[in-house]
Amino acid sequence: MSRLFRDVGGGPVCPGGSVVCIGAFDGLHLGHRALVRQAVARACDFDVEPVALSFEPLPREFFGNAAPPPRLMLPRAKVEGLRALGVSTVGLLRFDTAMASMDATDFVREVLVDRLAVREVWVGPGFRFGHRRGGDLALLQRMGAGLGFGAAEIAPLLHDGERVSSTAIRQALVEGDFQHAARLLGRPYAIAGRVVRGRQLGRTLGYPTANLRFGGKVPALRGIYATRVHGIGNAPWPSVSSFGTRPTVDGVEPLLEAHLFDFDGDLYGRRIEVEFVARLRDEEKFPDLDSLVAQMDLDAAQARAALAATDDHPHLQPHHRVTA
């Protein structure tokens, strides 16, 4: 049985005990996966529930609300990814003013001990928590000695000498280095969501699109990309995608628009995943729609060529993807 809880207060969630891992888990990269798998393995040793604790919004989003940092992964995808790694209970705690002012010792007692009956806590390197980031591994270990639980951290995960981190992945995505991002993630980067209705302008221009919203978050990507869409047929569907605010038509909200080559069908309401393969160019504002369509023709041709190049070199394609 899988469970999701959002609140700090309330009754016991794991009365039989738990092993807990805590983190932002944005992207669920290889380092996150190592942390989660360690907690799941230790929970099996203790015969208790494996629990992953995270926050929504992430603390850096809450404190940087005027200019929130980019996100790799939306909450739904994070919860689904944690469950796929064997976590039976996910705490996606609401990070608000009350949470921001909560003392680290109160968090330990009220969440880890009272709600989760924790037997062991696992965190990543440099983990801090609580009001003014007053809690750390040493505090967990001191309190655990008196309250009956252990605490430890996993070692930093390195890939070719580079520490695997969400920051490094965001930078790789900005630079259009999707192969490097995939190596750090363990899978190609993709964004998942349910297709929503847009203004249907693309249809009138000869480029109908499947549109995905990004949940009010700031995406790590912006521009025009060669992509593959999963979730439609037995194989990924080649496509060209725009991710941005559509300045030519005075858009505001970031929207992912995927044009599927040679596709004729209704995708509204379908849940799909858009996998990013190659970056083509920055988003631009064009003087008129004719200029926009001319550029879209070029983008489509470049995307087809980029996708064909990876098809000709299958070693460039990791076999799994991580979705946002």
CSV table of C-alpha atoms in Angstrom, one decimal:
chain,number,residue,atom,x,y,z
A,1,MET,CA,0.0,0.0,0.0
A,2,SER,CA,1.3,3.4,-0.9
A,3,ARG,CA,0.5,6.6,1.0
A,4,LEU,CA,1.0,10.3,0.6
A,5,PHE,CA,0.8,12.8,3.4
A,6,ARG,CA,1.2,16.6,3.4
A,7,ASP,CA,0.9,17.8,7.0
A,8,VAL,CA,3.4,18.0,9.8
A,9,GLY,CA,0.7,17.4,12.4
A,10,GLY,CA,-1.6,14.5,12.8
A,11,GLY,CA,-1.7,10.9,14.0
A,12,PRO,CA,0.9,8.2,13.4
A,13,VAL,CA,1.6,7.4,9.8
A,14,CYS,CA,3.9,4.4,10.4
A,15,PRO,CA,3.0,3.0,13.8
A,16,GLY,CA,5.1,0.0,13.1
A,17,GLY,CA,8.2,2.0,12.5
A,18,SER,CA,10.1,3.4,9.5
A,19,VAL,CA,13.4,4.2,7.8
A,20,VAL,CA,13.3,7.8,6.4
A,21,CYS,CA,15.3,9.5,3.7
A,22,ILE,CA,14.9,13.3,3.4
A,23,GLY,CA,15.7,15.5,0.5
A,24,ALA,CA,14.5,17.9,-2.2
A,25,PHE,CA,14.7,15.0,-4.8
A,26,ASP,CA,14.3,17.5,-7.7
A,27,GLY,CA,15.0,15.4,-10.7
A,28,LEU,CA,15.5,12.1,-8.9
A,29,HIS,CA,19.0,11.9,-10.2
A,30,LEU,CA,21.5,9.1,-9.5
A,31,GLY,CA,22.5,10.6,-6.2
A,32,HIS,CA,18.9,10.8,-5.0
A,33,ARG,CA,18.3,7.3,-6.2
A,34,ALA,CA,21.3,6.0,-4.2
A,35,LEU,CA,19.9,7.7,-1.1
A,36,VAL,CA,16.4,6.3,-1.6
A,37,ARG,CA,17.6,2.8,-2.3
A,38,GLN,CA,19.7,2.9,0.9
A,39,ALA,CA,16.7,3.8,2.9
A,40,VAL,CA,14.6,1.1,1.2
A,41,ALA,CA,17.2,-1.5,1.9
A,42,ARG,CA,17.6,-0.6,5.5
A,43,ALA,CA,13.8,-0.6,5.9
A,44,CYS,CA,13.8,-4.1,4.6
A,45,ASP,CA,16.5,-5.0,7.2
A,46,PHE,CA,14.3,-3.6,10.0
A,47,ASP,CA,11.1,-5.0,8.5
A,48,VAL,CA,9.6,-1.5,8.7
A,49,GLU,CA,8.2,1.0,6.1
A,50,PRO,CA,10.5,3.0,3.8
A,51,VAL,CA,9.5,6.7,3.8
A,52,ALA,CA,10.7,9.6,1.7
A,53,LEU,CA,10.3,13.1,3.0
A,54,SER,CA,10.3,16.1,0.7
A,55,PHE,CA,8.7,19.6,0.6
A,56,GLU,CA,6.4,21.4,-1.7
A,57,PRO,CA,7.1,24.1,-2.6
A,58,LEU,CA,10.8,23.5,-2.2
A,59,PRO,CA,12.4,25.7,0.5
A,60,ARG,CA,14.4,27.6,-2.1
A,61,GLU,CA,11.2,28.4,-4.0
A,62,PHE,CA,9.5,29.6,-0.8
A,63,PHE,CA,12.3,31.9,0.1
A,64,GLY,CA,12.9,33.0,-3.5
A,65,ASN,CA,9.3,33.7,-4.4
A,66,ALA,CA,10.2,36.9,-6.3
A,67,ALA,CA,12.6,34.9,-8.5
A,68,PRO,CA,12.0,31.2,-7.9
A,69,PRO,CA,14.8,28.9,-9.1
A,70,PRO,CA,14.1,26.5,-12.0
A,71,ARG,CA,12.6,23.1,-11.3
A,72,LEU,CA,13.6,19.8,-12.9
A,73,MET,CA,10.6,17.8,-11.8
A,74,LEU,CA,7.0,18.5,-10.9
A,75,PRO,CA,5.5,17.2,-7.6
A,76,ARG,CA,3.4,14.4,-9.2
A,77,ALA,CA,6.4,13.0,-11.1
A,78,LYS,CA,8.5,13.1,-8.0
A,79,VAL,CA,6.0,11.2,-6.0
A,80,GLU,CA,5.6,8.6,-8.8
A,81,GLY,CA,9.4,8.3,-9.1
A,82,LEU,CA,9.8,7.7,-5.4
A,83,ARG,CA,7.2,5.1,-5.3
A,84,ALA,CA,8.8,3.3,-8.3
A,85,LEU,CA,12.0,3.1,-6.3
A,86,GLY,CA,10.2,1.1,-3.6
A,87,VAL,CA,9.1,3.9,-1.2
A,88,SER,CA,5.7,3.0,0.4
A,89,THR,CA,5.0,6.3,2.0
A,90,VAL,CA,5.9,9.8,0.7
A,91,GLY,CA,5.7,12.9,2.9
A,92,LEU,CA,5.4,15.9,0.6
A,93,LEU,CA,5.2,18.4,3.4
A,94,ARG,CA,3.8,21.9,2.8
A,95,PHE,CA,6.6,24.4,3.1
A,96,ASP,CA,4.9,27.5,4.4
A,97,THR,CA,5.6,30.2,7.0
A,98,ALA,CA,4.9,27.8,9.9
A,99,MET,CA,7.3,25.2,8.4
A,100,ALA,CA,10.0,27.8,7.8
A,101,SER,CA,9.8,28.8,11.4
A,102,MET,CA,9.8,25.3,12.9
A,103,ASP,CA,12.8,24.5,15.0
A,104,ALA,CA,14.8,21.5,13.9
A,105,THR,CA,14.3,19.8,17.2
A,106,ASP,CA,10.6,20.1,16.9
A,107,PHE,CA,10.7,18.7,13.4
A,108,VAL,CA,12.5,15.6,14.7
A,109,ARG,CA,10.1,15.0,17.6
A,110,GLU,CA,6.8,15.9,15.8
A,111,VAL,CA,7.5,14.4,12.3
A,112,LEU,CA,10.2,11.8,12.6
A,113,VAL,CA,9.4,10.4,16.0
A,114,ASP,CA,5.7,11.0,16.6
A,115,ARG,CA,4.3,10.6,13.1
A,116,LEU,CA,6.8,8.1,11.6
A,117,ALA,CA,8.2,6.2,14.5
A,118,VAL,CA,11.6,6.4,12.8
A,119,ARG,CA,14.2,3.8,13.4
A,120,GLU,CA,16.9,5.3,11.0
A,121,VAL,CA,17.2,8.5,9.1
A,122,TRP,CA,19.3,8.8,5.9
A,123,VAL,CA,20.3,12.2,4.3
A,124,GLY,CA,22.6,13.4,1.6
A,125,PRO,CA,25.9,15.3,2.1
A,126,GLY,CA,25.6,18.7,3.7
A,127,PHE,CA,21.9,18.2,4.6
A,128,ARG,CA,20.4,21.0,6.7
A,129,PHE,CA,16.9,21.5,8.0
A,130,GLY,CA,14.7,23.5,10.4
A,131,HIS,CA,14.5,27.2,11.2
A,132,ARG,CA,17.5,29.1,9.8
A,133,ARG,CA,18.9,25.7,8.7
A,134,GLY,CA,19.7,25.0,12.3
A,135,GLY,CA,19.5,21.2,12.0
A,136,ASP,CA,22.1,18.9,10.5
A,137,LEU,CA,23.3,15.3,10.7
A,138,ALA,CA,25.1,15.9,14.0
A,139,LEU,CA,21.8,17.1,15.5
A,140,LEU,CA,20.0,14.1,14.2
A,141,GLN,CA,22.6,11.8,15.7
A,142,ARG,CA,22.5,13.5,19.1
A,143,MET,CA,18.7,13.4,19.3
A,144,GLY,CA,18.6,9.9,17.9
A,145,ALA,CA,20.8,8.7,20.7
A,146,GLY,CA,18.2,9.8,23.2
A,147,LEU,CA,15.1,9.0,21.2
A,148,GLY,CA,16.0,5.6,19.9
A,149,PHE,CA,16.9,6.1,16.2
A,150,GLY,CA,20.1,6.2,14.1
A,151,ALA,CA,21.1,8.7,11.5
A,152,ALA,CA,23.7,8.6,8.7
A,153,GLU,CA,24.5,10.2,5.4
A,154,ILE,CA,25.5,8.7,2.1
A,155,ALA,CA,28.7,9.7,0.4
A,156,PRO,CA,28.6,12.1,-2.5
A,157,LEU,CA,28.0,10.3,-5.8
A,158,LEU,CA,30.6,11.1,-8.5
A,159,HIS,CA,30.4,10.6,-12.2
A,160,ASP,CA,33.7,10.9,-14.0
A,161,GLY,CA,35.0,12.9,-11.1
A,162,GLU,CA,32.0,15.3,-11.1
A,163,ARG,CA,29.5,15.3,-8.2
A,164,VAL,CA,26.0,14.4,-9.3
A,165,SER,CA,23.7,17.2,-8.4
A,166,SER,CA,20.5,19.0,-9.6
A,167,THR,CA,22.6,22.1,-10.1
A,168,ALA,CA,24.9,20.3,-12.6
A,169,ILE,CA,21.9,18.9,-14.4
A,170,ARG,CA,20.2,22.2,-14.7
A,171,GLN,CA,23.3,23.7,-16.2
A,172,ALA,CA,23.6,20.8,-18.7
A,173,LEU,CA,20.0,21.4,-19.8
A,174,VAL,CA,20.6,25.1,-20.2
A,175,GLU,CA,23.6,24.4,-22.4
A,176,GLY,CA,21.6,21.8,-24.4
A,177,ASP,CA,23.9,19.0,-23.3
A,178,PHE,CA,21.2,16.4,-23.0
A,179,GLN,CA,23.7,13.5,-23.1
A,180,HIS,CA,25.5,14.8,-20.0
A,181,ALA,CA,22.2,15.5,-18.2
A,182,ALA,CA,21.1,12.0,-19.0
A,183,ARG,CA,24.3,10.5,-17.6
A,184,LEU,CA,23.8,12.4,-14.3
A,185,LEU,CA,20.1,11.5,-14.2
A,186,GLY,CA,20.6,7.9,-15.2
A,187,ARG,CA,17.9,8.5,-17.9
A,188,PRO,CA,17.1,11.0,-20.6
A,189,TYR,CA,15.3,14.1,-19.4
A,190,ALA,CA,11.6,14.3,-20.2
A,191,ILE,CA,8.6,16.3,-19.0
A,192,ALA,CA,5.3,14.6,-18.4
A,193,GLY,CA,1.8,15.9,-18.2
A,194,ARG,CA,-1.8,15.8,-19.4
A,195,VAL,CA,-2.4,17.5,-22.8
A,196,VAL,CA,-4.4,20.7,-22.4
A,197,ARG,CA,-6.2,22.9,-24.8
A,198,GLY,CA,-4.3,26.0,-26.0
A,199,ARG,CA,-5.3,28.8,-28.3
A,200,GLN,CA,-5.1,26.4,-31.2
A,201,LEU,CA,-3.0,28.9,-33.2
A,202,GLY,CA,-0.6,26.2,-34.2
A,203,ARG,CA,-3.3,24.3,-36.0
A,204,THR,CA,-4.1,27.4,-38.2
A,205,LEU,CA,-0.4,27.8,-39.0
A,206,GLY,CA,0.0,24.2,-40.1
A,207,TYR,CA,1.7,23.1,-36.8
A,208,PRO,CA,-0.8,21.6,-34.4
A,209,THR,CA,0.7,21.0,-31.0
A,210,ALA,CA,0.1,18.9,-27.9
A,211,ASN,CA,0.4,21.4,-25.0
A,212,LEU,CA,1.6,20.7,-21.5
A,213,ARG,CA,1.6,23.2,-18.6
A,214,PHE,CA,4.4,23.2,-16.0
A,215,GLY,CA,2.3,23.6,-12.9
A,216,GLY,CA,3.2,27.2,-12.2
A,217,LYS,CA,6.9,26.3,-11.7
A,218,VAL,CA,9.9,27.8,-13.5
A,219,PRO,CA,11.2,25.3,-16.0
A,220,ALA,CA,14.9,24.6,-16.4
A,221,LEU,CA,14.5,24.8,-20.2
A,222,ARG,CA,13.5,27.5,-22.6
A,223,GLY,CA,13.8,27.3,-26.4
A,224,ILE,CA,13.1,25.1,-29.4
A,225,TYR,CA,14.0,21.4,-29.3
A,226,ALA,CA,14.1,18.2,-31.2
A,227,THR,CA,12.0,15.8,-29.1
A,228,ARG,CA,10.3,12.4,-28.9
A,229,VAL,CA,6.8,12.0,-27.4
A,230,HIS,CA,6.1,8.9,-25.3
A,231,GLY,CA,2.7,7.5,-24.5
A,232,ILE,CA,1.0,7.6,-27.9
A,233,GLY,CA,2.0,4.4,-29.7
A,234,ASN,CA,4.3,1.5,-29.3
A,235,ALA,CA,7.4,3.6,-30.1
A,236,PRO,CA,8.4,7.2,-29.2
A,237,TRP,CA,6.9,9.7,-31.7
A,238,PRO,CA,9.4,12.1,-33.4
A,239,SER,CA,8.5,15.8,-32.8
A,240,VAL,CA,9.7,19.3,-32.5
A,241,SER,CA,8.8,21.3,-29.4
A,242,SER,CA,8.8,24.8,-28.1
A,243,PHE,CA,9.1,25.5,-24.4
A,244,GLY,CA,8.5,29.1,-23.4
A,245,THR,CA,6.1,32.0,-23.2
A,246,ARG,CA,5.4,32.4,-27.0
A,247,PRO,CA,6.5,36.1,-27.2
A,248,THR,CA,5.3,36.5,-30.8
A,249,VAL,CA,1.7,36.0,-29.7
A,250,ASP,CA,2.2,37.8,-26.3
A,251,GLY,CA,2.1,34.7,-24.2
A,252,VAL,CA,2.8,34.8,-20.4
A,253,GLU,CA,2.7,31.3,-18.9
A,254,PRO,CA,5.5,28.9,-19.8
A,255,LEU,CA,4.0,26.2,-22.0
A,256,LEU,CA,5.5,23.1,-23.6
A,257,GLU,CA,4.1,22.7,-27.1
A,258,ALA,CA,5.0,19.5,-29.0
A,259,HIS,CA,4.3,19.2,-32.7
A,260,LEU,CA,4.3,15.5,-33.6
A,261,PHE,CA,5.5,14.8,-37.1
A,262,ASP,CA,2.9,13.2,-39.5
A,263,PHE,CA,0.4,12.7,-36.6
A,264,ASP,CA,-3.3,13.0,-37.0
A,265,GLY,CA,-5.3,12.4,-33.9
A,266,ASP,CA,-6.9,14.0,-30.7
A,267,LEU,CA,-4.6,14.0,-27.7
A,268,TYR,CA,-6.6,16.3,-25.4
A,269,GLY,CA,-6.6,14.8,-21.9
A,270,ARG,CA,-4.0,12.2,-22.7
A,271,ARG,CA,-0.9,11.9,-20.4
A,272,ILE,CA,2.3,12.0,-22.5
A,273,GLU,CA,6.0,12.5,-21.9
A,274,VAL,CA,8.1,14.7,-24.0
A,275,GLU,CA,11.8,13.6,-24.1
A,276,PHE,CA,14.4,16.2,-25.1
A,277,VAL,CA,16.9,15.1,-27.6
A,278,ALA,CA,18.7,18.2,-29.0
A,279,ARG,CA,18.5,22.0,-28.6
A,280,LEU,CA,17.8,23.9,-31.8
A,281,ARG,CA,17.7,27.6,-30.8
A,282,ASP,CA,16.5,30.2,-28.3
A,283,GLU,CA,12.9,31.4,-28.2
A,284,GLU,CA,12.4,34.5,-30.3
A,285,LYS,CA,9.8,37.2,-31.0
A,286,PHE,CA,9.1,37.5,-34.7
A,287,PRO,CA,7.6,40.6,-36.4
A,288,ASP,CA,4.7,38.7,-37.9
A,289,LEU,CA,3.2,35.2,-38.2
A,290,ASP,CA,4.6,34.6,-41.7
A,291,SER,CA,8.1,35.0,-40.3
A,292,LEU,CA,7.2,32.7,-37.4
A,293,VAL,CA,6.0,30.0,-39.8
A,294,ALA,CA,9.1,30.3,-42.0
A,295,GLN,CA,11.2,29.7,-38.9
A,296,MET,CA,9.0,26.8,-37.8
A,297,ASP,CA,9.6,25.2,-41.2
A,298,LEU,CA,13.4,25.4,-40.5
A,299,ASP,CA,13.0,24.1,-37.0
A,300,ALA,CA,11.0,21.1,-38.1
A,301,ALA,CA,13.6,20.2,-40.7
A,302,GLN,CA,16.4,20.6,-38.2
A,303,ALA,CA,14.6,18.5,-35.6
A,304,ARG,CA,14.0,15.7,-38.1
A,305,ALA,CA,17.7,15.7,-39.0
A,306,ALA,CA,18.7,15.7,-35.3
A,307,LEU,CA,16.4,12.8,-34.5
A,308,ALA,CA,17.6,10.8,-37.5
A,309,ALA,CA,21.2,11.3,-36.4
A,310,THR,CA,20.4,9.7,-33.0
A,311,ASP,CA,18.5,6.9,-34.7
A,312,ASP,CA,21.6,6.2,-36.7
A,313,HIS,CA,23.7,6.1,-33.5
A,314,PRO,CA,21.6,4.3,-30.9
A,315,HIS,CA,24.5,4.4,-28.4
A,316,LEU,CA,23.7,8.1,-28.0
A,317,GLN,CA,20.2,7.1,-26.6
A,318,PRO,CA,20.0,6.0,-23.0
A,319,HIS,CA,17.3,3.4,-22.7
A,320,HIS,CA,15.2,4.9,-19.9
A,321,ARG,CA,13.9,8.4,-19.2
A,322,VAL,CA,13.2,10.4,-16.1
A,323,THR,CA,10.1,12.6,-16.3
A,324,ALA,CA,9.2,15.9,-14.8
